[in-house]
Amino acid sequence: MFKHLRKWFVTHIFGHSQRRTRLVSKDGRCNIEFGNVDAQSRFIFFVDIWTTVLDLKWRYKMTVFITAFLGSWFLFGLLWYVVAYIHKDLPEFFPPDNHTPCVENINGMTSAFLFSLETQVTIGYGFRFVTEQCTTAIFLLIFQSILGVIINSFMCGAILAKISRPKKRAKTITFSKNAVISKRGGKLCLLIRVANLRKSLLIGSHIYGKLLKTTITPEGETIILDQTNINFVVDAGNENLFFISPLTIYHIIDHNSPFFHMAAETLSQQDFELVVFLDGTVESTSATCQVRTSYVPEEVLWGYRFVPIVSKTKEGKYRVDFHNFSKTVEVETPHCAMCLYNEKDARTRMKRGYDNPNFIFSEVDETDDTKM
């Protein structure tokens, strides 16, 4: 019993601390923190207030939304109360019967707040309304109406833009849980499966990757998150994909690939992160979007391939079975890319029949030394 508890404790407590740190999570979020940003740089976020509001999370955005309206209503309600106080329209001043107030029926702060609310949301005047007695009240009414329109346009536009952002469209693009390495077309390739969960297409899709790892330059400089380009292709090329059904993209592991010197036995010991990007234009909104995911060495399976998921029904329709989307099967695969290319070179030399230039044939005369 104690052994099982110790195993569970080590797996769930210490196992989490040994997980590799990701720059990009599986769902595309970036794990990066900005420290020691000076106050002047932070002020730039308020200068570009539109982007700042769009990037806010929903709970903060709704807080700003509610605060903007309640704050403006209360501020102008306070100003209307000040106008009534200065003009001595309030009941505590005991105005005469022939007194014409700036705003009818403002008796205190509560009624001033209600009048401010009626003015800004344009629900119409009934019991409380502005008279022509005060020029200040007329200018205040105009100013609040203009500012209310600006606040409505900004906040409603921010909510609509937040809902319609192409980032939400990216949620319907999914990548396989693991990447696999196996032979494809006689070449050793790294393969990843990607699918579009909507029937609407992504126009002009482009797939590429970045390999992130820590490197040390010949000058002794340590570069964290050094980026290396990884080219991904499909059978029809990596430009203008017909992305209606799941695609298997692959990277050819040749002499120029950073995976060339890796092997099946040493892959899990490597320290890298493969980030895959898919850029495209949303067909319905013409907005560009980007989908990201990442793979660490534990998520790259050497010697496996993906299970087929596209079939044709009796009715002539094509069916995609997403139950097998990330499933893999083990296949015969060389242990390293160098093994595959050395084997091909050896077969080529055998077919060509190269002669050894150092080989010298000499005839030997046979003599019978046992003559009697």
Tab-separated table of N, CA and C in Angstrom, residues 96-210:
chain	number	residue	atom	x	y	z
A	96	PRO	N	-40.061	79.908	-5.611
A	96	PRO	CA	-41.444	80.411	-5.715
A	96	PRO	C	-42.235	79.666	-6.774
A	97	ASP	N	-43.534	79.897	-6.774
A	97	ASP	CA	-44.400	79.172	-7.702
A	97	ASP	C	-44.147	79.562	-9.144
A	98	ASN	N	-43.726	80.786	-9.394
A	98	ASN	CA	-43.456	81.217	-10.766
A	98	ASN	C	-42.011	80.949	-11.208
A	99	HIS	N	-41.272	80.155	-10.441
A	99	HIS	CA	-39.866	79.851	-10.767
A	99	HIS	C	-39.819	78.771	-11.864
A	100	THR	N	-39.013	79.052	-12.904
A	100	THR	CA	-38.829	78.087	-13.996
A	100	THR	C	-37.461	77.430	-13.850
A	101	PRO	N	-37.402	76.164	-13.538
A	101	PRO	CA	-36.103	75.499	-13.337
A	101	PRO	C	-35.437	75.189	-14.675
A	102	CYS	N	-34.124	74.883	-14.591
A	102	CYS	CA	-33.407	74.455	-15.800
A	102	CYS	C	-33.913	73.107	-16.278
A	103	VAL	N	-34.163	72.205	-15.334
A	103	VAL	CA	-34.705	70.880	-15.649
A	103	VAL	C	-35.877	70.657	-14.712
A	104	GLU	N	-36.987	70.368	-15.291
A	104	GLU	CA	-38.189	70.149	-14.483
A	104	GLU	C	-38.073	68.853	-13.681
A	105	ASN	N	-38.549	68.950	-12.406
A	105	ASN	CA	-38.724	67.793	-11.540
A	105	ASN	C	-37.412	67.084	-11.180
A	106	ILE	N	-36.329	67.838	-11.028
A	106	ILE	CA	-35.107	67.299	-10.408
A	106	ILE	C	-35.130	67.727	-8.952
A	107	ASN	N	-35.308	66.750	-8.058
A	107	ASN	CA	-35.461	67.031	-6.639
A	107	ASN	C	-34.266	66.585	-5.805
A	108	GLY	N	-33.312	65.917	-6.422
A	108	GLY	CA	-32.149	65.439	-5.680
A	108	GLY	C	-31.209	64.677	-6.595
A	109	MET	N	-30.243	64.013	-5.969
A	109	MET	CA	-29.238	63.285	-6.738
A	109	MET	C	-29.852	62.104	-7.479
A	110	THR	N	-30.820	61.448	-6.900
A	110	THR	CA	-31.431	60.288	-7.548
A	110	THR	C	-32.173	60.686	-8.819
A	111	SER	N	-32.960	61.727	-8.728
A	111	SER	CA	-33.689	62.191	-9.919
A	111	SER	C	-32.727	62.741	-10.970
A	112	ALA	N	-31.603	63.353	-10.547
A	112	ALA	CA	-30.605	63.829	-11.506
A	112	ALA	C	-29.952	62.658	-12.240
A	113	PHE	N	-29.706	61.563	-11.515
A	113	PHE	CA	-29.140	60.369	-12.148
A	113	PHE	C	-30.118	59.763	-13.150
A	114	LEU	N	-31.398	59.725	-12.803
A	114	LEU	CA	-32.399	59.191	-13.721
A	114	LEU	C	-32.524	60.054	-14.968
A	115	PHE	N	-32.436	61.371	-14.803
A	115	PHE	CA	-32.494	62.250	-15.968
A	115	PHE	C	-31.268	62.049	-16.868
A	116	SER	N	-30.094	61.855	-16.256
A	116	SER	CA	-28.882	61.584	-17.033
A	116	SER	C	-29.027	60.279	-17.807
A	117	LEU	N	-29.606	59.261	-17.193
A	117	LEU	CA	-29.817	57.977	-17.862
A	117	LEU	C	-30.783	58.135	-19.033
A	118	GLU	N	-31.880	58.858	-18.846
A	118	GLU	CA	-32.850	59.078	-19.911
A	118	GLU	C	-32.239	59.849	-21.076
A	119	THR	N	-31.360	60.799	-20.778
A	119	THR	CA	-30.747	61.606	-21.823
A	119	THR	C	-29.780	60.791	-22.668
A	120	GLN	N	-28.928	59.983	-21.998
A	120	GLN	CA	-27.850	59.302	-22.725
A	120	GLN	C	-28.356	58.107	-23.519
A	121	VAL	N	-29.349	57.405	-23.021
A	121	VAL	CA	-29.849	56.233	-23.742
A	121	VAL	C	-31.030	56.604	-24.634
A	122	THR	N	-31.404	57.893	-24.667
A	122	THR	CA	-32.441	58.431	-25.562
A	122	THR	C	-33.745	57.646	-25.465
A	123	ILE	N	-34.206	57.447	-24.252
A	123	ILE	CA	-35.478	56.744	-24.078
A	123	ILE	C	-36.653	57.727	-24.027
A	124	GLY	N	-36.359	59.024	-24.180
A	124	GLY	CA	-37.440	60.013	-24.249
A	124	GLY	C	-37.697	60.680	-22.912
A	125	TYR	N	-38.211	61.909	-22.964
A	125	TYR	CA	-38.519	62.678	-21.756
A	125	TYR	C	-40.016	62.624	-21.468
A	126	GLY	N	-40.328	62.516	-20.206
A	126	GLY	CA	-41.724	62.504	-19.789
A	126	GLY	C	-41.907	63.425	-18.598
A	127	PHE	N	-41.616	62.900	-17.436
A	127	PHE	CA	-41.802	63.674	-16.199
A	127	PHE	C	-40.700	64.710	-16.024
A	128	ARG	N	-39.447	64.370	-16.453
A	128	ARG	CA	-38.309	65.293	-16.352
A	128	ARG	C	-37.878	65.724	-17.746
A	129	PHE	N	-37.661	67.034	-17.932
A	129	PHE	CA	-37.251	67.540	-19.242
A	129	PHE	C	-36.555	68.881	-19.061
A	130	VAL	N	-35.764	69.271	-20.099
A	130	VAL	CA	-34.991	70.511	-20.070
A	130	VAL	C	-35.877	71.662	-20.537
A	131	THR	N	-35.720	72.785	-19.904
A	131	THR	CA	-36.421	74.001	-20.311
A	131	THR	C	-35.430	74.953	-20.989
A	132	GLU	N	-35.986	76.038	-21.537
A	132	GLU	CA	-35.120	77.016	-22.207
A	132	GLU	C	-34.595	78.071	-21.250
A	133	GLN	N	-34.683	77.815	-19.955
A	133	GLN	CA	-34.305	78.818	-18.964
A	133	GLN	C	-32.797	78.974	-18.854
A	134	CYS	N	-32.028	77.851	-18.985
A	134	CYS	CA	-30.580	77.881	-18.725
A	134	CYS	C	-29.811	77.496	-19.977
A	135	THR	N	-28.887	78.354	-20.378
A	135	THR	CA	-28.009	78.023	-21.498
A	135	THR	C	-27.042	76.910	-21.120
A	136	THR	N	-26.614	76.909	-19.842
A	136	THR	CA	-25.690	75.864	-19.372
A	136	THR	C	-26.313	74.483	-19.515
A	137	ALA	N	-27.582	74.358	-19.181
A	137	ALA	CA	-28.253	73.066	-19.279
A	137	ALA	C	-28.357	72.591	-20.728
A	138	ILE	N	-28.571	73.537	-21.644
A	138	ILE	CA	-28.679	73.160	-23.058
A	138	ILE	C	-27.349	72.651	-23.586
A	139	PHE	N	-26.242	73.355	-23.250
A	139	PHE	CA	-24.922	72.905	-23.686
A	139	PHE	C	-24.551	71.565	-23.043
A	140	LEU	N	-24.922	71.384	-21.794
A	140	LEU	CA	-24.654	70.109	-21.119
A	140	LEU	C	-25.432	68.976	-21.766
A	141	LEU	N	-26.670	69.245	-22.189
A	141	LEU	CA	-27.479	68.239	-22.875
A	141	LEU	C	-26.833	67.841	-24.201
A	142	ILE	N	-26.340	68.825	-24.962
A	142	ILE	CA	-25.694	68.533	-26.243
A	142	ILE	C	-24.414	67.717	-26.030
A	143	PHE	N	-23.625	68.129	-25.041
A	143	PHE	CA	-22.347	67.440	-24.779
A	143	PHE	C	-22.581	65.991	-24.351
A	144	GLN	N	-23.559	65.745	-23.493
A	144	GLN	CA	-23.829	64.384	-23.054
A	144	GLN	C	-24.365	63.531	-24.194
A	145	SER	N	-25.179	64.107	-25.057
A	145	SER	CA	-25.716	63.341	-26.188
A	145	SER	C	-24.595	62.910	-27.131
A	146	ILE	N	-23.666	63.836	-27.426
A	146	ILE	CA	-22.554	63.499	-28.321
A	146	ILE	C	-21.647	62.447	-27.681
A	147	LEU	N	-21.301	62.655	-26.414
A	147	LEU	CA	-20.428	61.705	-25.737
A	147	LEU	C	-21.099	60.338	-25.579
A	148	GLY	N	-22.404	60.320	-25.350
A	148	GLY	CA	-23.113	59.048	-25.248
A	148	GLY	C	-23.069	58.256	-26.544
A	149	VAL	N	-23.201	58.959	-27.684
A	149	VAL	CA	-23.103	58.282	-28.982
A	149	VAL	C	-21.707	57.692	-29.183
A	150	ILE	N	-20.665	58.440	-28.773
A	150	ILE	CA	-19.293	57.948	-28.906
A	150	ILE	C	-19.071	56.702	-28.047
A	151	ILE	N	-19.541	56.733	-26.809
A	151	ILE	CA	-19.376	55.578	-25.917
A	151	ILE	C	-20.136	54.371	-26.462
A	152	ASN	N	-21.358	54.595	-26.942
A	152	ASN	CA	-22.134	53.489	-27.509
A	152	ASN	C	-21.436	52.882	-28.724
A	153	SER	N	-20.938	53.731	-29.602
A	153	SER	CA	-20.278	53.230	-30.811
A	153	SER	C	-19.017	52.444	-30.461
A	154	PHE	N	-18.209	52.979	-29.548
A	154	PHE	CA	-16.950	52.320	-29.195
A	154	PHE	C	-17.189	50.983	-28.506
A	155	MET	N	-18.031	50.977	-27.492
A	155	MET	CA	-18.212	49.760	-26.707
A	155	MET	C	-18.959	48.690	-27.497
A	156	CYS	N	-20.003	49.069	-28.223
A	156	CYS	CA	-20.730	48.078	-29.027
A	156	CYS	C	-19.857	47.556	-30.159
A	157	GLY	N	-19.047	48.449	-30.763
A	157	GLY	CA	-18.116	48.000	-31.792
A	157	GLY	C	-17.066	47.048	-31.249
A	158	ALA	N	-16.586	47.311	-30.035
A	158	ALA	CA	-15.590	46.428	-29.420
A	158	ALA	C	-16.180	45.052	-29.137
A	159	ILE	N	-17.414	45.002	-28.666
A	159	ILE	CA	-18.058	43.712	-28.398
A	159	ILE	C	-18.264	42.949	-29.703
A	160	LEU	N	-18.741	43.624	-30.744
A	160	LEU	CA	-18.965	42.957	-32.027
A	160	LEU	C	-17.653	42.477	-32.639
A	161	ALA	N	-16.606	43.307	-32.560
A	161	ALA	CA	-15.302	42.901	-33.108
A	161	ALA	C	-14.714	41.738	-32.329
A	162	LYS	N	-14.951	41.696	-31.030
A	162	LYS	CA	-14.453	40.587	-30.209
A	162	LYS	C	-15.129	39.282	-30.603
A	163	ILE	N	-16.428	39.344	-30.875
A	163	ILE	CA	-17.159	38.133	-31.242
A	163	ILE	C	-16.738	37.639	-32.615
A	164	SER	N	-16.512	38.561	-33.538
A	164	SER	CA	-16.244	38.181	-34.927
A	164	SER	C	-14.757	38.062	-35.244
A	165	ARG	N	-13.888	38.067	-34.257
A	165	ARG	CA	-12.451	37.974	-34.528
A	165	ARG	C	-12.127	36.630	-35.155
A	166	PRO	N	-11.187	36.594	-36.112
A	166	PRO	CA	-10.838	35.322	-36.767
A	166	PRO	C	-10.202	34.322	-35.829
A	167	LYS	N	-9.822	34.749	-34.635
A	167	LYS	CA	-9.260	33.805	-33.669
A	167	LYS	C	-10.277	32.717	-33.324
A	168	LYS	N	-11.564	33.070	-33.336
A	168	LYS	CA	-12.590	32.072	-33.071
A	168	LYS	C	-12.687	31.063	-34.211
A	169	ARG	N	-12.462	31.526	-35.442
A	169	ARG	CA	-12.456	30.602	-36.580
A	169	ARG	C	-11.307	29.614	-36.455
A	170	ALA	N	-10.207	30.048	-35.863
A	170	ALA	CA	-9.052	29.168	-35.703
A	170	ALA	C	-9.342	28.009	-34.761
A	171	LYS	N	-10.340	28.150	-33.895
A	171	LYS	CA	-10.675	27.065	-32.981
A	171	LYS	C	-11.210	25.842	-33.720
A	172	THR	N	-11.704	26.037	-34.942
A	172	THR	CA	-12.253	24.918	-35.705
A	172	THR	C	-11.198	24.258	-36.595
A	173	ILE	N	-9.926	24.639	-36.444
A	173	ILE	CA	-8.810	23.974	-37.112
A	173	ILE	C	-8.073	23.171	-36.052
A	174	THR	N	-7.905	21.893	-36.261
A	174	THR	CA	-7.290	21.040	-35.261
A	174	THR	C	-6.120	20.272	-35.846
A	175	PHE	N	-5.113	20.068	-35.019
A	175	PHE	CA	-3.936	19.290	-35.382
A	175	PHE	C	-3.956	17.972	-34.631
A	176	SER	N	-3.228	16.992	-35.155
A	176	SER	CA	-3.118	15.709	-34.480
A	176	SER	C	-2.356	15.874	-33.168
A	177	LYS	N	-2.664	15.011	-32.238
A	177	LYS	CA	-2.030	15.099	-30.919
A	177	LYS	C	-0.537	14.843	-31.006
A	178	ASN	N	-0.126	13.934	-31.875
A	178	ASN	CA	1.279	13.571	-32.020
A	178	ASN	C	1.727	13.777	-33.452
A	179	ALA	N	3.018	13.966	-33.619
A	179	ALA	CA	3.652	13.912	-34.928
A	179	ALA	C	4.343	12.564	-35.057
A	180	VAL	N	4.471	12.066	-36.276
A	180	VAL	CA	5.067	10.751	-36.496
A	180	VAL	C	6.209	10.886	-37.500
A	181	ILE	N	7.139	9.936	-37.427
A	181	ILE	CA	8.253	9.859	-38.362
A	181	ILE	C	8.237	8.473	-38.996
A	182	SER	N	8.130	8.443	-40.314
A	182	SER	CA	8.106	7.180	-41.046
A	182	SER	C	8.482	7.467	-42.496
A	183	LYS	N	8.537	6.409	-43.290
A	183	LYS	CA	8.883	6.557	-44.696
A	183	LYS	C	7.640	6.945	-45.494
A	184	ARG	N	7.855	7.864	-46.428
A	184	ARG	CA	6.777	8.289	-47.329
A	184	ARG	C	7.410	8.577	-48.690
A	185	GLY	N	7.005	7.830	-49.681
A	185	GLY	CA	7.582	7.996	-51.002
A	185	GLY	C	9.054	7.643	-51.058
A	186	GLY	N	9.475	6.692	-50.243
A	186	GLY	CA	10.877	6.297	-50.213
A	186	GLY	C	11.775	7.223	-49.432
A	187	LYS	N	11.199	8.262	-48.774
A	187	LYS	CA	11.990	9.209	-48.002
A	187	LYS	C	11.510	9.201	-46.556
A	188	LEU	N	12.435	9.462	-45.659
A	188	LEU	CA	12.074	9.560	-44.246
A	188	LEU	C	11.470	10.937	-44.001
A	189	CYS	N	10.253	10.957	-43.429
A	189	CYS	CA	9.512	12.211	-43.280
A	189	CYS	C	8.931	12.320	-41.884
A	190	LEU	N	8.754	13.537	-41.446
A	190	LEU	CA	7.999	13.847	-40.236
A	190	LEU	C	6.614	14.292	-40.667
A	191	LEU	N	5.583	13.618	-40.175
A	191	LEU	CA	4.217	13.847	-40.653
A	191	LEU	C	3.332	14.354	-39.534
A	192	ILE	N	2.431	15.280	-39.891
A	192	ILE	CA	1.446	15.844	-38.973
A	192	ILE	C	0.116	15.907	-39.707
A	193	ARG	N	-0.944	15.613	-38.994
A	193	ARG	CA	-2.282	15.648	-39.601
A	193	ARG	C	-3.028	16.891	-39.112
A	194	VAL	N	-3.709	17.574	-40.036
A	194	VAL	CA	-4.466	18.777	-39.717
A	194	VAL	C	-5.829	18.673	-40.389
A	195	ALA	N	-6.861	19.188	-39.716
A	195	ALA	CA	-8.228	19.066	-40.232
A	195	ALA	C	-8.985	20.366	-40.030
A	196	ASN	N	-9.887	20.628	-40.955
A	196	ASN	CA	-10.797	21.762	-40.889
A	196	ASN	C	-12.173	21.231	-40.506
A	197	LEU	N	-12.674	21.642	-39.342
A	197	LEU	CA	-13.941	21.111	-38.837
A	197	LEU	C	-15.155	21.784	-39.461
A	198	ARG	N	-14.960	22.842	-40.231
A	198	ARG	CA	-16.057	23.499	-40.928
A	198	ARG	C	-16.000	23.171	-42.411
A	199	LYS	N	-17.158	23.263	-43.061
A	199	LYS	CA	-17.193	23.022	-44.496
A	199	LYS	C	-16.725	24.236	-45.294
A	200	SER	N	-16.750	25.413	-44.670
A	200	SER	CA	-16.221	26.596	-45.351
A	200	SER	C	-14.698	26.508	-45.390
A	201	LEU	N	-14.110	26.970	-46.476
A	201	LEU	CA	-12.685	26.804	-46.708
A	201	LEU	C	-11.889	27.957	-46.109
A	202	LEU	N	-10.594	27.700	-45.927
A	202	LEU	CA	-9.625	28.739	-45.658
A	202	LEU	C	-8.904	29.030	-46.967
A	203	ILE	N	-9.030	30.248	-47.463
A	203	ILE	CA	-8.493	30.596	-48.773
A	203	ILE	C	-7.013	30.950	-48.638
A	204	GLY	N	-6.211	30.458	-49.581
A	204	GLY	CA	-4.787	30.786	-49.591
A	204	GLY	C	-4.045	30.275	-48.376
A	205	SER	N	-4.359	29.075	-47.924
A	205	SER	CA	-3.716	28.527	-46.728
A	205	SER	C	-2.237	28.249	-46.985
A	206	HIS	N	-1.440	28.470	-45.959
A	206	HIS	CA	0.004	28.262	-46.044
A	206	HIS	C	0.466	27.639	-44.740
A	207	ILE	N	1.222	26.547	-44.826
A	207	ILE	CA	1.684	25.802	-43.656
A	207	ILE	C	3.205	25.882	-43.586
A	208	TYR	N	3.720	26.179	-42.406
A	208	TYR	CA	5.161	26.205	-42.185
A	208	TYR	C	5.423	25.930	-40.707
A	209	GLY	N	6.683	25.747	-40.365
A	209	GLY	CA	7.038	25.413	-38.995
A	209	GLY	C	8.324	26.086	-38.561
A	210	LYS	N	8.509	26.118	-37.245
A	210	LYS	CA	9.721	26.645	-36.631
A	210	LYS	C	10.190	25.644	-35.577
